[in-house]
Every structure is written in C-alpha cells, then in structure tokens.
Short mmCIF file of C-alpha atoms and ligand atoms in Angstrom, two decimals:
data_model
loop_
_atom_site.label_atom_id
_atom_site.label_comp_id
_atom_site.label_asym_id
_atom_site.label_seq_id
_atom_site.Cartn_x
_atom_site.Cartn_y
_atom_site.Cartn_z
CA UNK A 1 -46.05 55.95 66.29
CA UNK A 2 -47.12 53.21 68.55
CA UNK A 3 -47.99 52.43 72.11
CA UNK A 4 -45.91 51.65 75.34
CA UNK A 5 -46.24 48.24 76.97
CA UNK A 6 -49.30 47.84 79.15
CA UNK A 7 -48.81 48.97 82.63
CA UNK A 8 -46.28 51.68 81.72
CA UNK A 9 -46.22 54.01 84.38
CA UNK A 10 -46.46 57.84 83.66
CA UNK A 11 -45.33 60.35 86.30
CA UNK A 12 -43.96 63.85 87.00
CA UNK A 13 -41.42 64.66 89.71
CA UNK A 14 -39.97 67.26 92.18
CA UNK A 15 -37.86 67.48 95.34
CA UNK A 16 -38.23 68.71 98.70
CA UNK A 17 -35.76 71.80 98.82
CA UNK A 18 -36.85 72.81 95.34
CA UNK A 19 -40.61 73.01 96.05
CA UNK A 20 -41.57 72.60 99.70
CA UNK A 21 -40.45 76.08 101.16
CA UNK A 22 -41.39 76.16 104.88
CA UNK A 23 -37.69 75.97 105.46
CA UNK A 24 -37.95 76.64 109.27
CA UNK A 25 -41.23 75.59 109.99
CA UNK A 26 -42.78 73.05 112.30
CA UNK A 27 -39.43 71.93 113.80
CA UNK A 28 -37.52 71.50 110.49
CA UNK A 29 -33.71 71.59 111.06
CA UNK A 30 -31.47 73.44 108.80
CA UNK A 31 -30.05 71.67 105.56
CA UNK A 32 -26.75 72.56 103.76
CA UNK A 33 -28.98 74.28 101.19
CA UNK A 34 -30.72 76.53 103.69
CA UNK A 35 -27.17 77.82 104.86
CA UNK A 36 -25.72 77.84 101.27
CA UNK A 37 -28.44 80.00 99.90
CA UNK A 38 -28.48 82.29 102.81
CA UNK A 39 -24.74 83.21 102.00
CA UNK A 40 -24.59 85.93 99.50
CA UNK A 41 -23.43 85.26 96.05
CA UNK A 42 -24.05 81.65 96.04
CA UNK A 43 -27.27 81.66 93.67
CA UNK A 44 -28.50 83.65 90.90
CA UNK A 45 -29.89 87.01 92.51
CA UNK A 46 -29.34 85.30 95.97
CA UNK A 47 -32.60 83.56 95.36
CA UNK A 48 -33.28 80.92 98.22
CA UNK A 49 -35.87 78.05 98.60
CA UNK A 50 -37.17 79.62 101.62
CA UNK A 51 -40.67 79.64 100.37
CA UNK A 52 -40.33 78.46 96.79
CA UNK A 53 -43.39 76.79 95.61
CA UNK A 54 -45.03 76.58 99.31
CA UNK A 55 -45.37 72.96 98.34
CA UNK A 56 -45.54 72.19 102.30
CA UNK A 57 -49.02 73.82 102.34
CA UNK A 58 -50.34 72.71 99.00
CA UNK A 59 -50.68 68.98 98.94
CA UNK A 60 -54.15 69.08 97.84
CA UNK A 61 -53.62 71.70 95.20
CA UNK A 62 -50.82 69.96 93.73
CA UNK A 63 -52.48 66.55 93.64
CA UNK A 64 -55.30 67.98 91.71
CA UNK A 65 -52.79 69.18 88.96
CA UNK A 66 -51.63 65.47 89.00
CA UNK A 67 -55.15 64.35 88.62
CA UNK A 68 -55.32 66.75 85.80
CA UNK A 69 -52.63 65.16 84.05
CA UNK A 70 -53.72 61.59 84.85
CA UNK A 71 -50.51 60.74 86.44
CA UNK A 72 -49.92 57.22 87.33
CA UNK A 73 -46.99 58.11 89.86
CA UNK A 74 -45.34 61.10 91.53
CA UNK A 75 -41.73 61.23 92.30
CA UNK A 76 -40.98 63.40 95.27
CA UNK A 77 -38.13 63.48 97.86
CA UNK A 78 -38.01 63.50 101.88
CA UNK A 79 -36.15 66.20 103.55
CA UNK A 80 -33.90 64.49 105.90
CA UNK A 81 -33.59 67.57 108.45
CA UNK A 82 -37.48 67.94 108.16
CA UNK A 83 -37.96 64.59 110.05
CA UNK A 84 -34.51 64.53 111.80
CA UNK A 85 -33.52 67.86 112.61
CA UNK A 86 -29.87 67.23 113.22
CA UNK A 87 -29.68 64.19 111.00
CA UNK A 88 -29.14 61.96 113.97
CA UNK A 89 -32.01 59.64 114.89
CA UNK A 90 -31.13 59.65 118.53
CA UNK A 91 -31.11 63.34 118.94
CA UNK A 92 -34.90 63.87 117.87
CA UNK A 93 -37.41 62.69 115.35
CA UNK A 94 -39.78 65.52 114.36
CA UNK A 95 -43.30 64.05 114.23
CA UNK A 96 -44.70 67.02 112.50
CA UNK A 97 -42.36 66.65 109.74
CA UNK A 98 -43.12 63.02 109.68
CA UNK A 99 -46.74 63.59 109.33
CA UNK A 100 -46.44 66.05 106.60
CA UNK A 101 -45.02 63.08 104.27
CA UNK A 102 -47.74 60.91 105.79
CA UNK A 103 -50.49 63.33 104.66
CA UNK A 104 -48.70 63.57 101.14
CA UNK A 105 -48.36 59.60 100.51
CA UNK A 106 -51.99 59.20 102.08
CA UNK A 107 -53.43 61.89 99.57
CA UNK A 108 -51.56 60.32 96.65
CA UNK A 109 -52.80 56.94 97.42
CA UNK A 110 -56.32 58.12 97.83
CA UNK A 111 -56.16 59.41 94.34
CA UNK A 112 -54.63 56.25 92.93
CA UNK A 113 -51.05 57.95 92.34
CA UNK A 114 -48.13 55.79 93.23
CA UNK A 115 -45.45 57.62 95.30
CA UNK A 116 -41.94 56.99 94.10
CA UNK A 117 -39.72 58.38 97.09
CA UNK A 118 -36.32 59.60 96.96
CA UNK A 119 -34.44 59.63 100.23
CA UNK A 120 -31.72 62.16 99.39
CA UNK A 121 -32.18 64.90 96.96
CA UNK A 122 -29.19 66.99 98.15
CA UNK A 123 -30.48 68.43 101.45
CA UNK A 124 -28.05 67.02 104.06
CA UNK A 125 -28.68 68.20 107.59
CA UNK A 126 -26.44 71.04 108.35
CA UNK A 127 -25.32 69.54 111.67
CA UNK A 128 -23.99 66.40 109.77
CA UNK A 129 -22.01 68.87 107.43
CA UNK A 130 -20.67 71.07 110.35
CA UNK A 131 -19.78 68.20 112.77
CA UNK A 132 -18.22 65.68 110.29
CA UNK A 133 -17.73 67.21 107.01
CA UNK A 134 -20.78 65.61 105.23
CA UNK A 135 -20.12 63.12 102.61
CA UNK A 136 -16.45 63.43 102.99
CA UNK A 137 -16.90 61.43 106.20
CA UNK A 138 -17.42 57.65 106.51
CA UNK A 139 -19.92 58.19 109.38
CA UNK A 140 -22.54 59.37 107.08
CA UNK A 141 -23.09 55.93 105.96
CA UNK A 142 -24.62 54.96 109.32
CA UNK A 143 -26.41 58.14 109.85
CA UNK A 144 -28.05 57.77 106.33
CA UNK A 145 -28.88 54.12 107.09
CA UNK A 146 -30.68 55.35 110.41
CA UNK A 147 -32.61 57.92 108.29
CA UNK A 148 -33.75 55.43 105.55
CA UNK A 149 -34.61 52.96 108.38
CA UNK A 150 -36.86 55.41 109.98
CA UNK A 151 -38.42 56.20 106.47
CA UNK A 152 -39.13 52.39 105.93
CA UNK A 153 -40.51 52.00 109.29
CA UNK A 154 -42.91 55.04 109.17
CA UNK A 155 -43.90 54.80 105.29
CA UNK A 156 -42.89 51.57 103.89
CA UNK A 157 -46.45 50.04 104.40
CA UNK A 158 -47.52 52.43 101.72
CA UNK A 159 -44.34 53.36 99.72
CA UNK A 160 -43.08 50.61 97.47
CA UNK A 161 -40.56 52.16 95.29
CA UNK A 162 -37.54 53.91 97.14
CA UNK A 163 -34.65 55.83 95.56
CA UNK A 164 -31.74 56.24 97.78
CA UNK A 165 -29.78 58.78 96.12
CA UNK A 166 -30.77 61.35 93.38
CA UNK A 167 -27.82 61.96 91.06
CA UNK A 168 -24.91 61.28 93.21
CA UNK A 169 -22.63 62.68 90.26
CA UNK A 170 -23.93 66.18 91.21
CA UNK A 171 -23.51 65.91 95.03
CA UNK A 172 -19.89 64.61 94.50
CA UNK A 173 -18.76 66.88 91.77
CA UNK A 174 -20.62 70.09 92.23
CA UNK A 175 -20.96 69.84 96.14
CA UNK A 176 -17.31 68.79 96.91
CA UNK A 177 -15.03 69.52 93.74
CA UNK A 178 -16.27 72.62 92.13
CA UNK A 179 -18.42 74.24 95.01
CA UNK A 180 -21.10 75.53 92.69
CA UNK A 181 -23.73 73.59 94.88
CA UNK A 182 -23.92 73.09 98.80
CA UNK A 183 -21.90 72.68 100.96
CA UNK A 184 -19.80 74.65 98.36
CA UNK A 185 -16.46 72.72 98.91
CA UNK A 186 -13.70 73.02 96.38
CA UNK A 187 -11.64 69.99 97.14
CA UNK A 188 -10.38 69.55 93.63
CA UNK A 189 -9.08 66.04 92.54
CA UNK A 190 -10.17 64.31 95.57
CA UNK A 191 -13.30 65.75 97.10
CA UNK A 192 -15.66 64.11 94.52
CA UNK A 193 -14.06 60.83 94.58
CA UNK A 194 -14.36 60.57 98.35
CA UNK A 195 -18.04 61.89 98.57
CA UNK A 196 -18.81 59.34 95.69
CA UNK A 197 -17.28 56.34 97.62
CA UNK A 198 -19.20 57.19 100.81
CA UNK A 199 -22.47 57.56 98.88
CA UNK A 200 -21.91 54.26 96.99
CA UNK A 201 -21.41 52.43 100.44
CA UNK A 202 -24.30 54.21 101.97
CA UNK A 203 -26.59 53.25 99.14
CA UNK A 204 -25.60 49.66 99.36
CA UNK A 205 -26.03 49.51 103.20
CA UNK A 206 -29.48 50.89 102.88
CA UNK A 207 -30.45 48.42 100.22
CA UNK A 208 -29.19 45.71 102.47
CA UNK A 209 -31.15 47.13 105.41
CA UNK A 210 -34.28 46.89 103.23
CA UNK A 211 -33.52 43.46 101.85
CA UNK A 212 -32.87 41.95 105.21
CA UNK A 213 -35.33 43.96 107.46
CA UNK A 214 -38.29 45.02 105.44
CA UNK A 215 -38.61 43.38 101.93
CA UNK A 216 -40.60 40.46 103.30
CA UNK A 217 -43.04 42.52 104.98
CA UNK A 218 -43.39 45.44 102.64
CA UNK A 219 -42.70 43.95 99.16
CA UNK A 220 -41.18 46.94 97.61
CA UNK A 221 -38.08 47.96 95.60
CA UNK A 222 -34.94 49.94 96.45
CA UNK A 223 -32.91 51.65 93.70
CA UNK A 224 -30.76 54.66 92.87
CA UNK A 225 -31.13 57.34 90.45
CA UNK A 226 -28.21 58.20 88.10
CA UNK A 227 -27.85 61.07 85.87
CA UNK A 228 -25.94 61.03 82.87
CA UNK A 229 -25.32 62.87 79.62
CA UNK A 230 -24.75 60.83 76.44
CA UNK A 231 -21.32 61.39 74.89
CA UNK A 232 -21.08 60.82 71.27
CA UNK A 233 -17.74 60.69 69.57
CA UNK A 234 -16.94 63.57 67.17
CA UNK A 235 -15.50 61.63 64.58
CA UNK A 236 -16.85 57.99 64.66
CA UNK A 237 -13.93 56.75 62.40
CA UNK A 238 -11.49 58.05 65.06
CA UNK A 239 -10.58 55.46 67.54
CA UNK A 240 -9.46 58.29 70.01
CA UNK A 241 -12.68 59.82 70.09
CA UNK A 242 -14.53 56.61 70.41
CA UNK A 243 -12.52 55.77 73.53
CA UNK A 244 -12.91 59.45 74.72
CA UNK A 245 -16.67 59.09 74.34
CA UNK A 246 -16.87 55.93 76.20
CA UNK A 247 -14.75 57.35 78.91
CA UNK A 248 -16.90 60.22 79.15
CA UNK A 249 -20.01 58.02 79.91
CA UNK A 250 -17.88 55.80 82.33
CA UNK A 251 -16.85 58.83 84.36
CA UNK A 252 -20.48 59.92 84.42
CA UNK A 253 -22.94 57.00 85.09
CA UNK A 254 -20.39 54.32 85.05
CA UNK A 255 -18.79 55.74 88.22
CA UNK A 256 -21.67 54.65 90.28
CA UNK A 257 -23.45 52.17 88.10
CA UNK A 258 -20.36 49.80 87.63
CA UNK A 259 -19.92 49.37 91.35
CA UNK A 260 -23.39 48.94 91.84
CA UNK A 261 -23.99 46.31 89.09
CA UNK A 262 -20.49 44.65 88.88
CA UNK A 263 -18.93 45.43 92.26
CA UNK A 264 -16.12 47.93 91.32
CA UNK A 265 -15.35 51.26 89.64
CA UNK A 266 -15.11 51.15 85.77
CA UNK A 267 -11.53 49.98 84.68
CA UNK A 268 -10.94 53.11 82.70
CA UNK A 269 -11.37 55.32 85.89
CA UNK A 270 -8.93 53.21 87.71
CA UNK A 271 -6.51 53.40 84.91
CA UNK A 272 -6.70 57.06 84.31
CA UNK A 273 -6.98 58.36 87.88
CA UNK A 274 -4.41 55.84 88.94
CA UNK A 275 -1.87 57.10 86.12
CA UNK A 276 -2.30 60.86 86.94
CA UNK A 277 -2.14 60.38 90.68
CA UNK A 278 1.31 58.66 90.04
CA UNK A 279 2.33 61.61 87.71
CA UNK A 280 1.58 63.72 90.51
CA UNK A 281 3.88 61.84 92.73
CA UNK A 282 1.10 60.46 94.92
CA UNK A 283 1.94 56.84 96.43
CA UNK A 284 -1.76 55.90 96.02
CA UNK A 285 -4.54 56.89 93.43
CA UNK A 286 -6.97 59.62 94.35
CA UNK A 287 -9.90 57.26 93.42
CA UNK A 288 -10.55 55.24 96.61
CA UNK A 289 -10.58 51.39 96.37
CA UNK A 290 -12.98 48.91 97.56
CA UNK A 291 -11.94 45.69 99.54
CA UNK A 292 -13.07 42.47 98.01
CA UNK A 293 -15.74 42.10 100.77
CA UNK A 294 -17.10 45.38 99.86
CA UNK A 295 -17.13 44.59 96.30
CA UNK A 296 -19.48 41.66 96.79
CA UNK A 297 -21.65 43.63 99.25
CA UNK A 298 -22.14 46.36 96.93
CA UNK A 299 -22.68 44.25 93.60
CA UNK A 300 -26.18 43.80 92.85
CA UNK A 301 -27.78 46.47 95.25
CA UNK A 302 -30.38 47.94 92.90
CA UNK A 303 -33.76 46.50 92.33
CA UNK A 304 -34.25 48.97 89.58
CA UNK A 305 -32.11 51.81 88.17
CA UNK A 306 -33.49 55.36 87.84
CA UNK A 307 -32.15 57.26 85.16
CA UNK A 308 -32.15 61.13 84.80
CA UNK A 309 -31.26 62.34 81.43
CA UNK A 310 -31.27 65.80 79.82
CA UNK A 311 -28.75 66.16 77.14
CA UNK A 312 -26.07 65.08 74.79
CA UNK A 313 -22.32 66.14 73.91
CA UNK A 314 -19.99 65.50 71.28
CA UNK A 315 -16.71 64.32 72.72
CA UNK A 316 -13.11 64.37 71.69
CA UNK A 317 -10.02 63.42 73.48
CA UNK A 318 -8.21 66.28 75.18
CA UNK A 319 -5.08 66.18 77.39
CA UNK A 320 -4.77 68.72 80.02
CA UNK A 321 -1.33 70.03 81.01
CA UNK A 322 -0.44 69.07 84.61
CA UNK A 323 0.39 72.74 85.31
CA UNK A 324 -3.28 73.37 85.61
CA UNK A 325 -3.52 70.87 88.51
CA UNK A 326 -5.25 67.61 88.95
CA UNK A 327 -9.07 67.75 88.90
CA UNK A 328 -12.03 65.51 88.12
CA UNK A 329 -12.40 67.32 84.87
CA UNK A 330 -8.77 66.98 83.97
CA UNK A 331 -8.72 63.34 84.76
CA UNK A 332 -10.73 62.08 82.09
CA UNK A 333 -8.92 63.77 79.17
CA UNK A 334 -12.16 64.69 77.33
CA UNK A 335 -13.50 68.04 75.84
CA UNK A 336 -17.13 68.43 75.20
CA UNK A 337 -18.53 70.08 72.13
CA UNK A 338 -21.97 70.83 70.89
CA UNK A 339 -23.53 71.21 67.38
CA UNK A 340 -24.77 74.91 67.01
CA UNK A 341 -27.76 73.62 65.24
CA UNK A 342 -29.19 71.91 68.34
CA UNK A 343 -31.92 73.68 70.15
CA UNK A 344 -31.08 75.15 73.59
CA UNK A 345 -34.25 77.04 74.89
CA UNK A 346 -33.34 77.03 78.53
CA UNK A 347 -30.56 76.16 80.71
CA UNK A 348 -27.18 76.87 79.12
CA UNK A 349 -26.10 73.24 79.32
CA UNK A 350 -29.19 71.79 78.02
CA UNK A 351 -29.38 71.13 74.19
CA UNK A 352 -32.09 68.92 72.92
CA UNK A 353 -30.71 65.90 71.40
CA UNK A 354 -33.14 63.30 71.56
CA UNK A 355 -31.38 60.44 69.81
CA UNK A 356 -28.78 60.67 72.58
CA UNK A 357 -31.53 59.48 75.04
CA UNK A 358 -31.94 56.10 72.89
CA UNK A 359 -28.25 55.58 72.86
CA UNK A 360 -27.78 56.07 76.47
CA UNK A 361 -30.58 53.63 77.32
CA UNK A 362 -29.00 50.92 75.03
CA UNK A 363 -25.75 51.64 76.69
CA UNK A 364 -27.30 50.87 80.04
CA UNK A 365 -28.90 47.72 78.66
CA UNK A 366 -25.78 46.31 77.23
CA UNK A 367 -23.30 47.39 80.13
CA UNK A 368 -25.49 46.35 83.20
CA UNK A 369 -27.37 43.37 82.10
CA UNK A 370 -30.67 44.86 81.06
CA UNK A 371 -31.78 46.19 84.29
CA UNK A 372 -35.23 47.34 85.19
CA UNK A 373 -35.14 51.08 84.41
CA UNK A 374 -37.47 54.03 85.57
CA UNK A 375 -36.75 57.40 83.80
CA UNK A 376 -36.59 59.47 86.94
CA UNK A 377 -36.01 62.97 85.34
CA UNK A 378 -36.43 64.03 81.70
CA UNK A 379 -37.52 67.74 80.49
CA UNK A 380 -36.33 71.19 79.50
CA UNK A 381 -36.31 74.44 80.93
CA UNK A 382 -37.02 78.07 79.86
CA UNK A 383 -34.98 81.00 80.46
CA UNK A 384 -37.57 83.77 79.92
CA UNK A 385 -38.26 85.74 82.77
CA UNK A 386 -41.40 87.16 81.28
CA UNK A 387 -44.48 84.94 81.47
CA UNK A 388 -44.70 82.17 78.64
CA UNK A 389 -47.13 79.49 78.89
CA UNK A 390 -47.20 78.57 75.27
CA UNK A 391 -44.06 76.37 75.65
CA UNK A 392 -44.02 74.95 72.06
CA UNK A 393 -40.42 74.03 72.40
CA UNK A 394 -41.02 71.79 75.59
CA UNK A 395 -43.92 70.03 73.52
CA UNK A 396 -41.34 69.34 70.97
CA UNK A 397 -38.80 68.09 73.38
CA UNK A 398 -41.06 65.78 75.16
CA UNK A 399 -42.48 64.52 71.99
CA UNK A 400 -39.01 63.76 70.68
CA UNK A 401 -37.54 62.24 73.76
CA UNK A 402 -40.40 60.26 74.74
CA UNK A 403 -40.51 58.82 71.19
CA UNK A 404 -36.72 57.88 71.46
CA UNK A 405 -37.58 56.10 74.76
CA UNK A 406 -40.29 54.05 72.69
CA UNK A 407 -37.75 53.21 70.20
CA UNK A 408 -35.44 51.91 73.11
CA UNK A 409 -38.10 49.79 74.46
CA UNK A 410 -38.54 48.30 70.97
CA UNK A 411 -34.71 47.81 71.04
CA UNK A 412 -35.38 45.76 74.15
CA UNK A 413 -34.43 48.17 76.72
CA UNK A 414 -36.50 47.38 80.04
CA UNK A 415 -38.05 50.86 80.76
CA UNK A 416 -40.98 50.78 82.99
CA UNK A 417 -41.95 54.23 83.66
CA UNK A 418 -41.24 57.92 82.81
CA UNK A 419 -41.13 60.96 85.12
CA UNK A 420 -41.38 64.38 83.53
CA UNK A 421 -39.18 66.77 85.15
CA UNK A 422 -40.95 68.52 86.61
CA UNK A 423 -44.39 69.08 87.67
CA UNK A 424 -43.97 72.73 88.67
CA UNK A 425 -41.52 75.68 87.97
CA UNK A 426 -39.22 75.68 91.32
CA UNK A 427 -35.99 76.50 92.80
CA UNK A 428 -33.31 75.49 90.37
CA UNK A 429 -30.18 75.44 92.56
CA UNK A 430 -27.44 77.81 91.86
CA UNK A 431 -29.55 79.06 88.97
CA UNK A 432 -32.32 80.27 91.31
CA UNK A 433 -35.66 80.84 89.72
CA UNK A 434 -34.29 81.80 86.42
CA UNK A 435 -34.69 78.37 84.90
CA UNK A 436 -38.21 76.97 84.73
CA UNK A 437 -38.65 73.24 84.25
CA UNK A 438 -42.31 72.96 85.15
CA UNK A 439 -45.08 71.62 83.39
CA UNK A 440 -47.07 74.15 85.41
CA UNK A 441 -45.95 77.74 85.72
CA UNK A 442 -45.54 79.13 89.27
CA UNK A 443 -45.97 82.74 89.80
CA UNK A 444 -43.22 83.31 92.52
CA UNK A 445 -44.12 87.18 92.43
CA UNK A 446 -47.21 86.36 94.04
CA UNK A 447 -47.08 85.19 97.94
CA UNK A 448 -49.74 82.55 97.05
CA UNK A 449 -47.52 80.93 94.34
CA UNK A 450 -50.38 80.23 92.10
CA UNK A 451 -49.89 77.43 89.42
CA UNK A 452 -50.80 77.92 85.77
CA UNK A 453 -50.89 75.08 83.05
CA UNK A 454 -48.58 75.60 80.28
CA UNK A 455 -49.55 74.09 76.89
CA UNK A 456 -47.06 71.02 77.51
CA UNK A 457 -49.60 69.96 80.20
CA UNK A 458 -52.31 69.59 77.35
CA UNK A 459 -49.83 67.62 75.39
CA UNK A 460 -48.32 65.26 78.02
CA UNK A 461 -51.73 64.54 79.21
CA UNK A 462 -52.84 63.24 75.69
CA UNK A 463 -49.70 61.20 75.59
CA UNK A 464 -50.61 59.68 78.74
CA UNK A 465 -54.22 58.98 77.81
CA UNK A 466 -53.28 57.17 74.74
CA UNK A 467 -50.15 55.70 76.38
CA UNK A 468 -48.05 56.46 73.44
CA UNK A 469 -48.47 58.31 69.85
CA UNK A 470 -51.47 56.85 68.11
CA UNK A 471 -50.89 58.39 64.58
CA UNK A 472 -49.23 61.48 62.89
CA UNK A 473 -52.74 63.36 62.47
CA UNK A 474 -53.72 63.05 65.96
CA UNK A 475 -50.36 63.94 67.37
CA UNK A 476 -50.26 67.02 65.29
CA UNK A 477 -53.88 67.79 66.48
CA UNK A 478 -52.61 67.65 70.08
CA UNK A 479 -50.02 70.00 69.48
CA UNK A 480 -52.36 72.40 67.89
CA UNK A 481 -54.95 72.29 70.52
CA UNK A 482 -52.50 72.61 73.26
CA UNK A 483 -51.09 75.83 71.80
CA UNK A 484 -54.55 77.06 71.10
CA UNK A 485 -55.70 76.89 74.76
CA UNK A 486 -52.61 78.37 76.37
CA UNK A 487 -52.98 81.92 75.21
CA UNK A 488 -56.13 82.38 77.13
CA UNK A 489 -54.28 81.17 80.23
CA UNK A 490 -51.47 83.56 79.26
CA UNK A 491 -53.80 86.40 79.36
CA UNK A 492 -55.00 85.43 82.64
CA UNK A 493 -51.64 85.48 84.17
CA UNK A 494 -50.56 88.71 82.46
CA UNK A 495 -53.52 90.17 84.64
CA UNK A 496 -52.07 88.71 87.69
CA UNK A 497 -49.54 91.20 88.54
CA UNK A 498 -52.37 93.82 88.84
CA UNK A 499 -53.87 91.42 91.26
CA UNK A 500 -50.77 91.14 93.10
CA UNK A 501 -50.50 94.99 92.98
CA UNK A 502 -54.04 95.52 94.42
CA UNK A 503 -53.15 93.02 97.29
CA UNK A 504 -49.98 95.06 98.04
CA UNK A 505 -52.19 98.24 98.33
CA UNK A 506 -54.67 96.57 100.55
CA UNK A 507 -52.12 94.61 102.72
CA UNK A 508 -49.15 97.22 102.95
CA UNK A 509 -49.85 100.81 101.72
CA UNK A 510 -53.37 101.26 103.26
CA UNK A 511 -52.16 100.02 107.04
CA UNK A 512 -49.14 102.11 106.76
CA UNK A 513 -51.05 105.20 105.76
CA UNK A 514 -53.60 104.79 108.34
CA UNK A 515 -50.93 104.20 111.00
CA UNK A 516 -49.16 107.37 109.98
CA UNK A 517 -52.42 109.49 109.98
CA UNK A 518 -53.02 108.32 113.58
CA UNK A 519 -49.73 109.21 114.74
CA UNK A 520 -49.74 112.58 113.12
CA UNK A 521 -53.15 113.45 114.71
CA UNK A 522 -51.69 112.25 118.17
CA UNK A 523 -48.64 114.71 117.73
CA UNK A 524 -50.95 117.57 116.50
CA UNK A 525 -53.33 116.92 119.50
CA UNK A 526 -50.50 116.96 121.88
CA UNK A 527 -49.14 120.17 120.29
CA UNK A 528 -52.56 121.95 120.71
CA UNK A 529 -53.08 120.66 124.35
CA UNK A 530 -49.63 122.01 125.31
CA UNK A 531 -50.42 125.35 123.69
CA UNK A 532 -53.67 125.65 125.92
CA UNK A 533 -51.70 125.00 129.11
C1 NOJ B 601 -31.03 67.03 88.04
C2 NOJ B 601 -31.35 67.41 89.39
O1 NOJ B 601 -31.57 66.30 90.20
C3 NOJ B 601 -32.81 68.33 89.54
O2 NOJ B 601 -33.02 68.52 90.93
C4 NOJ B 601 -32.66 69.44 88.61
O3 NOJ B 601 -33.91 70.10 88.64
C5 NOJ B 601 -32.58 69.12 87.22
N1 NOJ B 601 -31.30 68.43 87.23
C6 NOJ B 601 -32.38 70.01 86.28
O4 NOJ B 601 -31.22 70.86 86.47
#
C-alpha cells in the first residue's frame, strides 16, 4: 500500500494499425500490414485491420473514455503511410492524413491529456518494402528520418514525448526471422539481426535530428520503447541456469538497450552468435558490427526508455544441434519454461507473474545507469469469444503488476509513468480479434464498433484517482464495486446482437425484398401486356 511520486503519469495506449481502421481512406497509402492481412492464412480467421475500432472516425468518443478514466497521458502511433503514402517525403505528403493527427493531438490537449507519440508501430509503407526490402535495407534509415522530421515539424510544437520505435524485437524477429508478422519474411539466422541493426541506427539518427534541429525550440524528449520478458533461472543455485537467464534478457531487451546506452551489442550476443557463425563455416559473424564512429553516435541516444512488459519465463540452458540449422532461437542456447500454477487467462504466451516486472525494472536500473523510464505497455488479454465485461482477472493482473512497479520505484527505479495496454480491444496482429487487451470492450460485430467499459475501467480509474493503493479495505472495496457494476453493462451488451439484427433487417433485408417485389411486378406486367398484344 502506498502512493506513487507526485506527478506520476497514468495513461493508456493504442497503435495506428490496431485501432484506426480507414485503411484506404483520405489518400492513405498501403502499409505492409494491409498487404499481409489481405493474404489468406496469415491471421486468425483471416482477420484484418481494415476497419478495426474505426478509431479514425471516433476521436471525440475515445477521448471521452480517456476522460472517464481520468488519464494523464494517451499513447498512440502515427501511421507512416497515412501521412506519406509511399513512405518517401519527396513523393507526396498527404495533408488529410496529417490533419487527422492534428485533430487528435489538439483534442487531447484540449482535455489536458498529454500525447505520447510513437513514430513506428510496425506499419511500414508497402512501397518501401517492395522497392528496398524494408528493414533489410540500409536506405530505411534516411527514409525514416525524413518521416520523423516531418512529424517534428508538424506536431512538435504540441508533442513533447516521442518514441521512435515500438518493440523493435518483434519487428526484427517476427517480421524478418519467423515471418509470423508483416512482411512475413523467413530469413532465419540473419534477417532479424540485419533488421535490428538498421533500426538501431535509424533510431539514433532520429534522436540526433531532434537533438540538433528541434530540441531547443520544442523542448521535448525522444526515446525508444523496448519490450522484454523477464527470465528467471530455473534453479538459482545452478550457474548454467543463471547464465542462461541473463543471456535470455540480453538477447531480448539488451540487444537494443546495450547499443543505445553503452554503444555496442551485449558481449554475450557477440560471443554466442560469433561462435555459432564460425561453427557454420562463415567468415564473419551473422551479428553485424558497429564501427567505432557508429558506436559513439549511437551511445546515449535515449532521453527516456519506454518499457513494454507482459510476462516472465523460467530459463534453463539448452544446446541446439547444428543439424536443426542456425536461427535466432538456437543462437541463445536457452529453453523457456513456465510454472503451471501461473494464471494465463488470455494469450497463450502471457502468464501473470507480477514479481518478474519488478526484477526486470531493477535489471534495467543497474544495467543502463538508472534511466528515466515510462512503462509504455502492460496489461493482459482474454481469449473469450463470448462477451465478458466482468474481467476480474484483469483487475488482479493490474493490481499486482502496478504494485510491483510501486515496489520497484521504492527500490530506486526511476519510473515516471505507466501506460495500461490497451484502451480498447483491437486488432491483435496475427491473432486477429481473438485476443482482447482492452479496458473497453469493442463490439466488432456491430459496424458502429460501440465501446463498453469492462470492470477493470472502474478499478484502474480508482488507482489513478488515489495515485496508488491507499489501504487494504479501500482496494478490496474498489474491486467489489467494479465487479458489481459490470454485470449491468454485460446485460446491455448481451442485448446488442438483437440491435445489430434489427439493423440488418432494416438495412439489408427490407431493401432487398422491395427490389425483388418491384422486379417481379415488372416481369409480370410485361407478361400481361404481351399476352394482350
Ligand atoms: C506488444 C505490441 O507492441 C502491441 O502492439 C501488442 O498489442 C502487445 N504486444 C500485446 O501482444
């Protein structure tokens, strides 16, 4: 029990492709996710983000939800192809797209909600993928820098928190190594390392651009958002397990954080990937290298560190036979295990292990010189396809994880803000709409995509109002009240399919029947007239 430091910032988040919809509206170009999801077999039930939550049309509605929660900040991302349809500034800047984000930012500020803006949440312009191979190609660095520069130019008078990349681990590994995400490439053993190398350089370049051209005038901050699971040794008395767990975290968050804070890749990555590359008979390591100039250019390029965190694994040492090929996942020589007692209400990979959060935060503090941290994502999903607004397990998850963050702050970790992931249920990448992370339920069956508060809204709102956890009795009370109110909303929502059904009757069935009647009468009349003649 206890409160967070004064001025601690409470927020919720989203990303463009996951919520905006309007994939081809007002001059927006294609992103790699538009193209990927339009191919069969890439996502759960072939779901796409074509309309998603229709966030593009619902700025005011969604800000009223944020007000209901009393949020201090809202984290969203800018779709690169919405404002630069081909990804290339000199080709075309789409003013309608630019204005959508202007409207969103203005409306947030009007309501005293600070925008935290991500520049890249995975939706690369398709043209850049087709022409150059996306993040495999070094030319992305300059294209991304041009895009970032336009954003600073157009929005930087009002936006003071910039995140260059969201979770580059996923971009690199799932986009270019396993191919589960767009652009779906399976360049095992090399693709992820090469993509990450260019992303790190692109991040550094954008930070320098801000630093030299905009910082004086705009007085904002530029950081990166890294996601990392915590890895705990299976046996804390076994040196091999301890080393394996350390390696796991280094291959995850350290892969990006070490160059950004210290100038180069973690030694353990250099050692392991270098050794395996030699075993393979390669003359150089599959992990690219930075020149000494690049090292000093990259070092120190984050004004704050964004941290996305969801889960923990137990880790043990495991060697992979070379006959199975050389991949990112065999390079690290680890195996992940879970405790069957850990709750896992939603995504297959997401076990609720709150203490791992505190350990990860302490690891970041000691490894990277106690940087300023914003939690950019933390939350839990549900698998249920049926409607359930009484999300007691989400209340438990938030309560426990936020509490571990409070302990970490008392340990001396410099956490300045927390972003619940996510404001709304939304498109969950290759899992389509089957995993719901939202504080608000979105009825995707209804074309108006109405939002309904889950019980966790009531709970999170009270944490925000009290800036923490006042005392046991009160916190228990919050939970009780939250679960009481949700059942009424549940009934409302249960009635909703009926409403959608009625809409279908008036919008589709009635006009179709009328048209058919007219056609049949016309044919009948013609028949009568012919008979007469
Ligand atoms: C991290 C990603 O950044 C976000 O887009 C996604 O919704 C969450 N993981 C949950 O899978």
